[in-house]
XYZ file of C-alpha atoms in Angstrom:
751
model
C 3.546 4.561 -4.330
C 2.830 4.439 -0.618
C 5.881 5.139 1.854
C 6.650 5.686 5.225
C 6.973 8.995 7.203
C 7.968 9.797 10.962
C 6.799 12.885 12.531
C 7.156 13.955 16.011
C 3.975 15.353 17.729
C 3.764 19.095 17.311
C 0.546 19.429 19.060
C 1.665 17.207 22.110
C -1.614 14.991 22.008
C 0.282 11.693 21.463
C 2.663 12.408 24.273
C -0.309 12.698 26.912
C -1.190 8.909 25.661
C 2.145 7.829 26.312
C 2.370 9.828 29.631
C -0.994 8.340 30.910
C 0.033 4.815 29.945
C 3.617 5.217 31.781
C 2.039 6.594 35.030
C -0.758 3.669 35.004
C 1.969 1.022 34.679
C 3.531 2.414 37.832
C 0.468 3.442 39.989
C -1.635 0.170 39.525
C 1.184 -2.426 40.399
C 2.576 0.036 43.234
C -0.934 0.326 44.835
C -1.333 -3.732 44.978
C 2.329 -4.398 46.604
C 3.035 -1.210 48.530
C -0.326 -0.121 49.950
C -0.414 -0.643 53.785
C -2.415 -3.703 54.573
C -5.628 -3.455 56.862
C -4.294 -2.202 60.045
C -7.129 -3.182 61.779
C -6.126 -6.793 60.909
C -2.859 -6.475 62.562
C -4.545 -5.027 65.527
C -6.795 -7.657 65.904
C -4.140 -10.341 65.460
C -2.218 -8.573 68.371
C -5.064 -8.409 70.360
C -5.745 -12.159 70.152
C -2.099 -12.781 71.270
C -2.147 -10.380 73.985
C -3.398 -13.055 76.638
C -0.529 -15.309 76.003
C 2.297 -12.900 74.514
C 1.458 -9.813 76.335
C 4.529 -9.806 78.525
C 6.974 -10.562 75.739
C 9.239 -7.926 74.644
C 8.682 -8.282 71.066
C 4.866 -7.896 71.356
C 5.462 -4.549 73.387
C 8.002 -3.219 70.782
C 5.480 -4.058 68.038
C 2.674 -1.995 69.679
C 4.926 0.978 70.007
C 6.023 0.791 66.506
C 2.462 0.541 65.214
C 1.541 3.555 67.326
C 4.476 5.585 66.368
C 5.219 4.776 62.690
C 4.118 7.370 59.932
C 5.575 4.970 57.043
C 1.983 3.710 56.310
C 0.703 7.369 56.105
C 3.495 8.327 53.656
C 2.862 5.411 51.327
C -0.743 6.132 51.327
C -0.226 9.906 50.554
C 2.305 8.841 47.672
C -0.090 6.400 46.364
C -2.947 8.946 46.146
C -1.036 11.516 44.583
C 0.043 9.213 41.812
C -3.687 8.209 41.159
C -4.551 11.845 41.105
C -1.956 12.394 38.438
C -3.224 9.289 36.499
C -6.776 10.523 36.810
C -6.053 13.879 35.459
C -4.012 12.595 32.491
C -6.996 10.353 31.761
C -9.313 13.069 31.830
C -6.853 15.295 29.386
C -6.457 12.437 27.174
C -10.391 12.051 26.816
C -10.822 15.671 25.945
C -8.359 15.607 23.091
C -9.569 16.043 19.671
C -9.188 13.007 17.153
C -6.729 13.920 14.604
C -6.957 10.795 12.494
C -10.471 10.092 11.393
C -11.644 7.524 8.951
C -12.449 9.393 5.396
C -16.096 9.143 4.800
C -17.375 11.099 1.676
C -20.975 10.741 2.532
C -20.356 12.597 5.736
C -18.830 15.348 3.753
C -21.854 15.887 1.632
C -24.242 15.316 4.564
C -25.462 12.147 2.916
C -26.571 8.718 4.234
C -24.634 5.853 3.008
C -25.989 4.276 -0.026
C -27.438 7.441 -1.535
C -28.226 7.249 -5.350
C -26.152 8.955 -8.131
C -28.980 11.437 -8.552
C -29.071 12.418 -4.932
C -25.295 12.919 -4.776
C -25.299 15.128 -7.803
C -28.347 17.169 -6.397
C -26.565 17.541 -3.003
C -23.233 18.397 -4.541
C -24.821 21.062 -6.581
C -26.435 22.797 -3.653
C -23.381 22.605 -1.510
C -21.178 23.930 -4.109
C -23.110 26.985 -4.852
C -23.007 27.825 -1.282
C -19.166 27.186 -0.838
C -17.751 28.188 -4.054
C -15.147 30.725 -3.567
C -16.633 32.870 -6.172
C -19.613 33.123 -4.242
C -17.660 33.965 -1.170
C -17.356 30.497 0.294
C -14.562 28.697 1.998
C -12.186 27.202 -0.674
C -10.865 24.438 1.682
C -14.454 23.202 2.196
C -15.197 23.396 -1.495
C -12.122 21.244 -2.117
C -13.346 18.575 0.377
C -16.678 18.754 -1.551
C -15.252 18.176 -5.020
C -13.185 15.457 -3.595
C -16.023 13.678 -2.003
C -18.362 14.171 -5.078
C -15.356 12.751 -7.186
C -15.126 9.647 -5.004
C -18.595 8.796 -5.069
C -19.165 9.347 -9.021
C -15.856 8.427 -10.508
C -15.320 4.790 -10.810
C -11.352 4.740 -10.311
C -11.823 7.208 -7.206
C -14.535 5.110 -5.832
C -12.385 1.895 -6.057
C -9.504 3.667 -4.301
C -11.809 4.799 -1.640
C -13.175 1.289 -1.074
C -9.571 -0.360 -1.107
C -7.312 2.332 0.718
C -9.820 4.366 2.423
C -8.752 7.472 0.125
C -10.166 8.429 -3.323
C -6.515 9.384 -4.357
C -5.299 5.950 -3.660
C -2.703 4.547 -1.149
C -1.148 7.402 1.222
C 2.062 7.520 2.819
C 2.259 5.604 6.250
C 2.521 8.096 8.861
C 4.124 6.935 12.555
C 3.909 9.563 15.099
C 6.582 9.496 17.811
C 5.221 10.084 21.210
C 7.562 12.985 22.021
C 6.885 16.653 21.795
C 8.919 18.591 18.824
C 10.638 20.772 21.339
C 12.810 18.078 22.579
C 14.410 17.581 19.219
C 14.529 21.176 18.557
C 18.250 22.446 17.877
C 17.828 25.328 20.593
C 17.309 22.620 23.120
C 19.883 20.158 22.081
C 22.353 20.728 24.820
C 20.002 20.460 27.480
C 18.468 17.220 26.204
C 22.066 15.908 25.794
C 23.032 16.969 29.028
C 19.832 15.026 30.689
C 20.552 11.922 28.649
C 24.188 11.747 29.683
C 23.373 12.370 33.425
C 20.720 9.686 33.439
C 22.249 7.003 31.412
C 26.022 7.531 32.002
C 26.099 8.741 35.640
C 22.888 7.514 37.573
C 22.535 4.319 35.992
C 25.806 3.037 36.486
C 25.985 4.304 39.895
C 22.578 2.432 40.836
C 23.640 -0.872 39.053
C 27.293 -0.802 40.332
C 26.036 -0.256 44.153
C 23.542 -2.968 43.965
C 26.001 -5.329 42.479
C 28.725 -4.288 44.905
C 26.430 -5.169 47.733
C 24.842 -8.163 46.338
C 28.339 -10.108 45.842
C 29.113 -9.399 49.476
C 25.996 -11.479 50.754
C 25.175 -15.050 50.380
C 21.868 -16.179 49.453
C 20.581 -16.200 53.050
C 21.649 -12.270 53.267
C 24.790 -13.434 55.394
C 28.334 -11.797 54.496
C 30.461 -14.019 52.625
C 33.354 -13.128 54.901
C 31.404 -14.290 57.811
C 30.807 -17.717 56.145
C 34.487 -17.870 55.388
C 35.309 -17.155 59.269
C 32.913 -19.763 60.312
C 34.247 -22.466 58.236
C 37.815 -21.663 59.301
C 37.054 -21.851 62.960
C 34.836 -24.907 62.527
C 37.680 -26.933 60.541
C 40.129 -25.539 63.164
C 38.116 -26.585 66.195
C 35.896 -29.679 65.575
C 34.926 -29.984 68.825
C 33.546 -26.506 69.935
C 32.230 -26.007 73.520
C 29.593 -23.478 74.190
C 32.150 -20.723 75.344
C 34.209 -21.046 72.169
C 30.998 -20.969 70.067
C 29.936 -17.714 71.463
C 33.222 -16.272 70.599
C 33.025 -17.381 67.030
C 29.456 -16.070 66.498
C 30.199 -12.711 67.936
C 33.229 -12.431 65.765
C 30.712 -12.338 62.809
C 31.443 -9.319 60.203
C 27.740 -8.415 60.760
C 28.803 -6.673 63.959
C 31.944 -4.843 62.515
C 30.780 -1.238 61.495
C 33.345 -1.231 58.559
C 31.520 -4.068 57.057
C 27.717 -3.307 58.327
C 26.406 0.290 58.632
C 23.861 -0.867 61.145
C 26.455 -1.722 63.741
C 27.660 1.345 65.674
C 30.546 1.906 68.047
C 29.465 4.597 70.443
C 31.680 6.922 72.499
C 30.306 5.406 75.640
C 31.294 2.101 75.018
C 34.431 2.520 76.600
C 32.753 3.030 80.092
C 29.583 0.831 79.667
C 31.342 -2.393 78.150
C 34.074 -2.691 80.893
C 31.242 -2.325 83.470
C 29.355 -5.107 82.203
C 32.598 -7.270 81.805
C 33.064 -6.847 85.561
C 29.659 -7.914 86.160
C 29.684 -10.927 83.965
C 33.059 -12.005 85.238
C 35.404 -14.218 83.188
C 34.711 -13.934 79.360
C 38.082 -14.407 78.028
C 38.958 -10.602 77.725
C 42.726 -11.303 77.530
C 42.456 -13.642 74.632
C 44.794 -12.070 71.914
C 43.680 -14.296 68.879
C 42.005 -12.204 66.216
C 39.239 -11.332 65.684
C 38.123 -12.119 69.187
C 40.328 -9.311 70.605
C 38.638 -6.599 68.181
C 36.310 -4.026 69.824
C 33.411 -4.872 67.809
C 33.690 -8.512 68.736
C 34.191 -8.029 72.461
C 31.375 -5.738 72.564
C 28.943 -8.116 70.763
C 30.178 -11.071 72.794
C 29.493 -8.732 76.189
C 26.056 -7.834 75.108
C 25.135 -11.389 74.007
C 26.193 -12.906 77.263
C 24.402 -10.150 79.171
C 21.280 -11.323 77.246
C 21.796 -14.840 78.366
C 22.311 -13.698 81.946
C 18.985 -11.598 81.623
C 21.148 -8.662 82.785
C 19.914 -4.871 82.568
C 21.709 -2.777 80.335
C 21.830 1.140 79.987
C 19.559 2.887 77.528
C 22.564 3.817 75.330
C 23.652 0.210 74.386
C 20.193 -1.306 74.590
C 19.399 -0.814 70.977
C 22.954 -2.349 70.223
C 22.152 -5.405 72.154
C 18.572 -5.827 70.279
C 20.669 -5.484 67.062
C 23.220 -8.268 68.184
C 20.266 -10.776 69.475
C 18.283 -10.443 66.196
C 21.116 -11.334 64.309
C 22.099 -14.473 66.056
C 19.430 -16.982 64.872
C 20.357 -16.327 61.158
C 24.104 -16.486 61.934
C 23.757 -19.791 63.749
C 21.677 -21.257 61.005
C 24.554 -20.475 58.640
C 27.272 -22.134 61.179
C 25.052 -25.122 60.939
C 25.182 -24.946 57.142
C 28.903 -24.589 57.180
C 29.273 -27.642 59.591
C 27.109 -29.743 57.242
C 29.319 -28.776 54.219
C 32.414 -29.859 56.101
C 30.975 -33.059 57.030
C 29.685 -33.809 53.373
C 33.427 -32.776 52.172
C 35.252 -35.035 54.921
C 32.747 -37.865 53.802
C 33.254 -37.641 50.141
C 36.969 -36.729 49.986
C 38.349 -38.133 53.003
C 41.297 -36.769 54.979
C 39.410 -33.837 56.112
C 38.455 -33.253 59.819
C 34.635 -32.942 60.005
C 33.115 -30.995 62.858
C 31.640 -33.533 65.762
C 28.141 -33.813 66.365
C 28.618 -31.807 69.666
C 29.781 -28.602 67.874
C 26.675 -28.686 65.616
C 24.217 -29.435 68.422
C 25.585 -26.878 70.533
C 24.799 -24.327 67.843
C 21.181 -25.321 67.952
C 21.231 -25.207 71.842
C 22.646 -21.635 71.590
C 19.845 -20.610 69.257
C 17.411 -21.603 71.892
C 19.312 -19.861 74.588
C 19.504 -16.701 72.821
C 15.613 -16.729 71.809
C 14.836 -17.618 75.520
C 17.516 -15.390 77.072
C 18.877 -18.347 79.193
C 22.092 -20.041 79.956
C 22.877 -23.373 79.055
C 22.712 -24.784 82.781
C 19.299 -22.989 83.626
C 15.870 -24.667 84.153
C 13.606 -24.622 81.024
C 10.697 -23.768 83.620
C 12.374 -20.236 83.398
C 10.814 -19.704 79.983
C 7.455 -19.401 81.755
C 6.466 -15.818 83.123
C 6.575 -15.070 86.955
C 9.025 -17.946 87.339
C 12.312 -16.727 89.079
C 15.400 -18.617 90.435
C 14.043 -18.774 93.975
C 10.900 -20.445 92.834
C 12.234 -23.499 91.423
C 12.803 -24.922 94.877
C 9.322 -25.591 95.158
C 9.286 -27.654 91.919
C 12.279 -29.861 92.484
C 11.391 -30.905 95.995
C 11.291 -34.598 96.694
C 7.278 -34.293 96.743
C 7.047 -33.280 93.114
C 10.354 -33.481 91.375
C 9.510 -31.154 88.397
C 12.315 -30.318 86.438
C 11.103 -29.912 82.866
C 7.898 -28.746 81.256
C 6.786 -32.116 80.502
C 6.872 -32.941 84.270
C 4.765 -29.880 84.708
C 2.145 -30.888 82.411
C 2.053 -34.291 83.643
C 1.051 -33.166 87.324
C -2.596 -33.473 88.492
C -4.417 -30.048 88.466
C -4.401 -30.277 92.336
C -0.802 -30.941 92.702
C 0.280 -28.271 90.471
C -1.744 -25.715 92.118
C -0.553 -26.804 95.256
C 3.137 -26.403 93.950
C 2.319 -23.136 92.609
C 0.617 -21.663 95.169
C 3.215 -18.653 95.595
C 2.058 -17.442 92.323
C -1.604 -16.511 92.974
C -4.819 -17.260 91.194
C -4.173 -14.696 88.396
C -0.522 -15.222 87.706
C -1.291 -19.187 88.057
C -3.982 -18.788 84.993
C -1.357 -16.871 82.845
C 1.207 -19.438 83.496
C -1.141 -22.367 82.580
C -2.327 -20.169 79.610
C 1.325 -19.719 78.328
C 2.251 -23.414 79.128
C -0.838 -24.633 76.974
C 0.411 -22.579 73.918
C 3.935 -24.409 73.920
C 4.067 -26.913 71.043
C 4.011 -30.689 71.607
C 5.158 -32.731 68.462
C 4.090 -36.101 67.644
C 6.747 -37.850 65.645
C 6.295 -41.144 63.409
C 9.079 -42.488 61.379
C 8.990 -45.238 58.704
C 12.403 -46.712 57.235
C 12.331 -47.703 53.595
C 14.500 -48.076 50.309
C 12.709 -46.283 47.621
C 12.803 -47.492 43.996
C 13.526 -51.014 45.074
C 11.841 -54.161 44.555
C 11.851 -54.987 48.227
C 11.668 -51.516 50.008
C 12.163 -53.055 53.560
C 15.300 -54.938 52.742
C 17.943 -52.548 53.237
C 21.320 -53.688 51.450
C 24.922 -52.266 52.009
C 25.430 -48.988 50.048
C 21.861 -48.424 49.204
C 19.832 -45.112 49.684
C 17.728 -45.259 52.770
C 14.725 -43.005 52.966
C 13.334 -42.177 56.560
C 9.866 -40.563 56.132
C 9.021 -38.628 59.316
C 5.551 -37.291 59.896
C 5.436 -34.508 62.359
C 2.059 -33.395 63.932
C 2.074 -30.324 66.116
C -0.371 -30.089 68.965
C -0.701 -27.669 71.876
C 0.294 -28.592 75.482
C -3.308 -27.464 76.401
C -4.470 -30.880 74.576
C -2.475 -32.720 76.982
C -4.271 -31.018 79.806
C -7.613 -32.236 78.487
C -6.465 -35.747 77.894
C -5.179 -35.839 81.718
C -8.716 -34.525 82.836
C -10.734 -36.989 80.767
C -8.278 -40.011 81.312
C -9.325 -42.757 83.763
C -7.016 -43.225 86.772
C -4.409 -45.711 86.567
C -4.208 -48.689 88.925
C -1.251 -47.040 90.757
C -3.395 -43.733 91.623
C -6.348 -45.696 93.462
C -7.037 -44.304 97.050
C -4.907 -46.060 100.035
C -8.411 -47.177 101.725
C -9.665 -48.858 98.557
C -6.328 -50.657 98.197
C -6.627 -51.785 101.876
C -10.053 -53.012 101.341
C -8.831 -54.966 98.157
C -6.187 -56.684 100.109
C -8.561 -57.878 102.722
C -11.626 -58.757 100.575
C -11.429 -61.480 97.932
C -13.710 -60.645 94.930
C -15.968 -63.244 93.111
C -14.683 -62.438 89.703
C -11.022 -63.060 90.780
C -12.363 -66.793 92.069
C -14.018 -67.271 88.584
C -10.828 -66.368 86.726
C -8.807 -68.638 88.853
C -11.247 -71.586 88.485
C -11.486 -71.076 84.844
C -7.824 -71.170 84.419
C -7.405 -74.354 86.497
C -10.290 -76.092 84.434
C -8.687 -74.865 81.056
C -5.327 -76.485 81.526
C -6.166 -80.181 81.701
C -8.341 -79.696 78.594
C -5.706 -78.167 76.384
C -3.377 -81.124 77.317
C -5.938 -83.559 76.366
C -6.596 -82.122 73.122
C -3.022 -81.982 72.227
C -2.275 -85.489 73.370
C -5.248 -87.339 72.321
C -6.814 -87.796 68.622
C -9.398 -85.234 67.521
C -12.611 -86.114 69.156
C -16.184 -85.684 67.842
C -18.701 -83.314 69.428
C -20.330 -86.092 71.540
C -17.067 -87.209 72.894
C -16.218 -83.857 73.902
C -19.686 -83.061 75.675
C -19.217 -86.454 77.585
C -15.795 -85.646 78.860
C -16.984 -82.074 79.680
C -19.740 -83.750 81.808
C -17.255 -86.105 83.491
C -15.080 -83.060 84.292
C -17.831 -81.194 85.882
C -19.081 -83.893 87.912
C -15.349 -84.333 89.295
C -14.840 -80.733 89.887
C -13.992 -79.638 93.640
C -16.890 -77.650 95.302
C -16.035 -73.928 95.129
C -14.897 -74.045 91.369
C -17.350 -73.284 88.734
C -18.469 -75.385 85.753
C -16.728 -74.761 82.227
C -18.903 -72.144 80.446
C -20.982 -72.736 77.512
C -18.643 -70.741 75.162
C -15.968 -73.185 75.950
C -18.426 -76.102 74.789
C -18.880 -74.226 71.523
C -15.116 -73.846 71.270
C -14.858 -77.820 71.678
C -17.715 -78.739 69.563
C -15.983 -76.456 66.674
C -12.775 -78.170 67.125
C -14.386 -81.665 67.013
C -16.299 -80.746 63.770
C -12.932 -79.411 62.202
C -11.209 -82.518 63.125
C -14.110 -84.560 61.614
C -13.628 -82.508 58.317
C -9.824 -83.114 58.550
C -10.461 -86.923 58.681
C -12.889 -86.894 55.714
C -10.547 -84.874 53.752
C -7.723 -87.297 54.172
C -9.890 -89.986 52.337
C -10.510 -87.640 49.402
C -7.163 -86.657 47.470
C -9.258 -84.628 44.890
C -10.809 -82.389 47.496
C -7.324 -81.943 48.872
C -6.171 -80.840 45.336
C -9.166 -78.536 45.080
C -8.222 -76.981 48.491
C -4.495 -76.411 47.393
C -5.761 -74.727 44.233
C -7.999 -72.573 45.986
C -4.952 -71.550 48.515
C -2.681 -70.843 45.682
C -5.511 -68.810 44.134
C -5.788 -66.884 47.398
C -2.163 -66.355 47.754
C -1.926 -65.160 44.231
C -4.630 -62.569 44.981
C -2.963 -61.471 47.997
C 0.319 -60.960 46.218
C -1.485 -59.026 43.480
C -3.312 -57.103 46.013
C -0.089 -56.096 47.954
C 1.648 -55.141 44.655
C -1.462 -53.188 43.823
C -1.013 -51.343 47.277
C 2.743 -50.849 46.831
C 2.227 -49.383 43.473
C -0.396 -46.807 44.610
C 1.645 -45.923 47.635
C 4.527 -45.286 45.325
C 2.380 -42.982 43.138
C 1.031 -41.228 46.128
C 4.769 -40.624 47.331
C 5.649 -39.324 43.657
C 2.717 -36.911 43.694
C 3.443 -35.653 47.022
C 7.172 -34.858 46.029
C 5.991 -33.217 42.803
C 3.366 -30.962 44.899
C 5.988 -30.103 47.358
C 8.398 -28.939 44.501
C 5.801 -26.699 43.045
C 3.880 -25.183 45.852
C 5.759 -22.747 48.260
C 4.404 -22.903 51.998
C 4.342 -20.168 54.095
C 7.207 -19.853 56.825
C 4.681 -18.209 59.325
C 3.794 -21.132 61.664
C 3.359 -20.105 65.199
C 4.587 -17.090 67.083
C 7.337 -18.033 69.946
C 6.792 -17.046 73.247
C 10.000 -15.467 74.334
C 10.041 -12.848 77.289
C 13.338 -11.199 76.089
C 13.855 -11.557 72.413
C 13.291 -8.160 70.525
C 11.550 -9.669 67.350
C 8.630 -11.848 66.588
C 9.989 -15.188 65.997
C 8.301 -18.106 64.296
C 8.512 -21.625 65.543
C 10.957 -23.647 63.349
C 12.561 -27.130 63.997
C 15.671 -29.021 62.998
C 15.246 -32.726 62.053
C 18.298 -34.985 61.480
C 19.669 -38.484 61.923
C 22.936 -39.144 63.853
C 25.046 -41.762 65.388
C 25.159 -40.616 68.811
C 27.905 -43.331 69.601
C 30.344 -42.061 66.836
C 29.321 -38.543 67.408
C 28.660 -38.025 63.643
C 25.838 -36.776 61.481
C 24.128 -39.651 59.242
C 21.780 -37.075 57.425
C 22.219 -33.273 56.945
C 19.808 -31.445 59.429
C 16.620 -30.359 57.719
C 15.448 -26.976 58.728
C 11.712 -27.370 58.986
C 10.241 -24.119 58.777
C 6.528 -25.012 57.735
C 5.162 -26.980 60.447
C 2.101 -25.320 61.222
C -0.084 -28.590 61.765
C 1.226 -31.551 60.110
C 4.344 -31.925 57.958
C 6.096 -34.735 56.066
C 9.835 -34.610 55.763
C 12.245 -37.124 54.136
C 15.489 -37.792 55.433
C 18.036 -39.706 53.014
C 21.384 -41.116 53.827
C 23.561 -43.936 52.443
C 23.535 -47.210 54.243
C 26.844 -48.475 55.787
C 29.051 -50.433 53.390
C 29.171 -53.280 55.867
C 26.514 -55.579 56.960
C 25.309 -55.659 60.369
C 22.867 -53.998 62.791
C 23.466 -50.131 63.675
C 21.935 -47.949 66.052
C 20.856 -44.332 64.987
C 18.768 -41.653 66.348
C 16.133 -39.432 64.876
C 16.686 -36.026 66.644
C 13.963 -33.271 66.496
C 15.282 -29.952 67.907
C 13.532 -26.695 68.342
C 15.312 -23.359 67.469
C 13.240 -21.410 69.974
C 12.285 -23.463 72.891
C 14.472 -25.144 75.684
C 13.509 -28.569 76.890
C 11.146 -29.690 74.096
C 13.856 -31.660 72.113
C 12.720 -35.225 70.992
C 15.231 -38.322 70.246
C 13.758 -41.436 68.940
C 15.905 -44.416 68.236
C 16.390 -45.697 64.946
C 17.413 -49.348 64.240
C 18.995 -50.524 61.036
C 19.878 -53.882 59.933
C 21.963 -53.964 56.779
C 22.097 -57.045 54.539
C 24.542 -58.141 51.602
C 23.533 -56.518 48.251
C 22.328 -58.887 45.775
C 24.993 -60.038 43.316
C 24.564 -58.698 39.757
C 23.796 -61.525 37.137
C 26.124 -61.669 34.364
C 24.243 -63.938 32.078
C 20.504 -64.070 31.900
C 18.352 -65.969 29.415
C 16.540 -62.868 28.465
C 19.692 -61.228 27.294
C 20.443 -64.067 24.887
C 19.195 -62.320 21.745
C 20.212 -64.195 18.401
C 21.431 -61.926 15.983
C 19.820 -63.380 12.844
C 16.615 -65.359 11.899
C 18.833 -68.326 11.121
C 20.043 -68.609 14.550
C 16.662 -68.444 16.064
C 15.510 -71.312 13.744
C 18.785 -73.287 14.558
C 17.983 -72.873 18.240
C 14.140 -74.003 17.760
C 15.444 -77.051 15.937
C 17.786 -77.935 18.737
C 15.264 -77.567 21.307
C 13.001 -79.718 19.429
C 15.500 -82.424 19.158
C 16.188 -82.399 22.833
C 12.700 -82.680 23.652
C 12.045 -85.637 21.482
C 15.120 -87.510 22.686
C 13.573 -86.859 26.240
C 10.365 -88.267 25.478
C 12.057 -91.435 23.892
C 13.842 -92.069 27.122
C 10.762 -91.591 29.086
C 8.893 -94.100 26.947
C 11.746 -96.711 27.243
């Protein structure tokens, strides 16, 4: 009877198969994910950005890092070594002998398959004489020959061979373990036990415990949980937070504390350099004794951040620390905005809690712009451009140009712009225009509706309002092209032409005046008198033409055609009055057309609803890349992508209406849905749809949103379709009663 047998690999051949598979499972995926991408592509990308971003700090640091980094070389070397081991093992496996071969008696006897019994006996006789032990042959070979002869001549042996592949019947099922026999040898038991204990009882628990301890300290956005709790405490404590207080709370984050983050460093030279920066910056609330603002790490981070906003030069010793602080700030400010939104939602749902004011949340957004651009709050957004200094602003804000924003600079004529920026020189001017042309210009379209409602345009109290905002990103350079191609408006005509226009009266102006004078009495006649025929209209027209004063033109032929059309329409109307059947036909046609229009509108609404549902499903399934467009920032140490905040606010009440949506995928066009509950009271409300950049100053947009809230429809308690009879008898009784009522009504009509 067949059984099972487990045996270790004494020869080590099976172990090579296992080892080859294991190395292949590691090397192949690692090559796909770890192999350094084409460095030439990265170099070409940086080269294409050089014209615009060549002066940015992050660009210069990226070039230095790509030239000095040896990490790609080490990765390539490790992967090549892994592939060499894999190929060596594969070659070794290919040279191994096959231990388990299918038994074939024809091969043992050196016969072709299907040989006759006579040929089998003849071949067996020849080989047995040659390999018989008494004749000096090999006994093992002779036993194989005898077994093969028996399998082909004995009916039972032949049947076993055909069924089980063995003349002796079913064999014991053998399972090979892909481990060499020396691993389970008693001599090596202590060594193997020590390795197993070290791997599974020391190394594995330490690795899992380290990962778990680190992961529970961070939120999903890789922000320390202690930092989130700190922000929540101070935002609840100070609902209206000015910029000075906001900087203090931001720099108190535990990411800057060496005890919580190993990347933060306290240097011995901080005791000398930090006080020197404090004296240069001025009043920064050094004497504030409120923890954690008075801690050394918080004070250092605050000083370095304020030095970044003031564009102050720092020593090389703390320059790396300043870059670390500045790189962390955008993510921390986003976490602070999320905390403010959570507190607002809690205050709205529960009541009794103090929600942060809109000013506090918008200050977080403004501070993000300030950190990326390295500018203080009161500074001009023109300082984001290269070669612009404080002393150059007086040329821009002069009475002649009055340029205070980037939009003002774009709207200038090229000649005025060149004249205003003549202090730059031709080369620097071209660089400034190139940078300004790369800045984003966002076109924002809004649509207000109530989804999943019969009347989507009717907003009732308490309904969920959806504001669909379509954002289209363009470049400022497109605004330059539009300005060049657009015709000059009436205000920009030369003064000489304006003087000539005042002195000379043009013929087309007289024509229009005469036409207007002639048109007025005709309109009065048409409204006061009965509809006239075409001949009467022509006769009146001739009389008016003869009675006109010299210098005025006769009425044009187009007006004659209009009068004739009106006369014919009046004739048709009179004819229709005399035929009631035709009026009925027309009313039927109008009702049919109205029904078709209603059906068409319903189909369009249904298609729009289906398209919106499909868009939502696609948005849930597909993941868009957050790589949009690199931000032009002269003093930010890391490449930053263009991201935006989109939200609805009540600026009068200083509250959020919808939570800010962080739009991170706006490359060309993006559709965003903002939802909020309509007010519980009816009336007109004035909200604002606000778009803010997290990187650029002076590019924010505010669009008014008017909301008219109506009373909600009353729920019907009883409806005919809800009166469902319980039994068939009740249905019959109800039909009989309806028939009796109808017969009584007919008798009354006959009487």
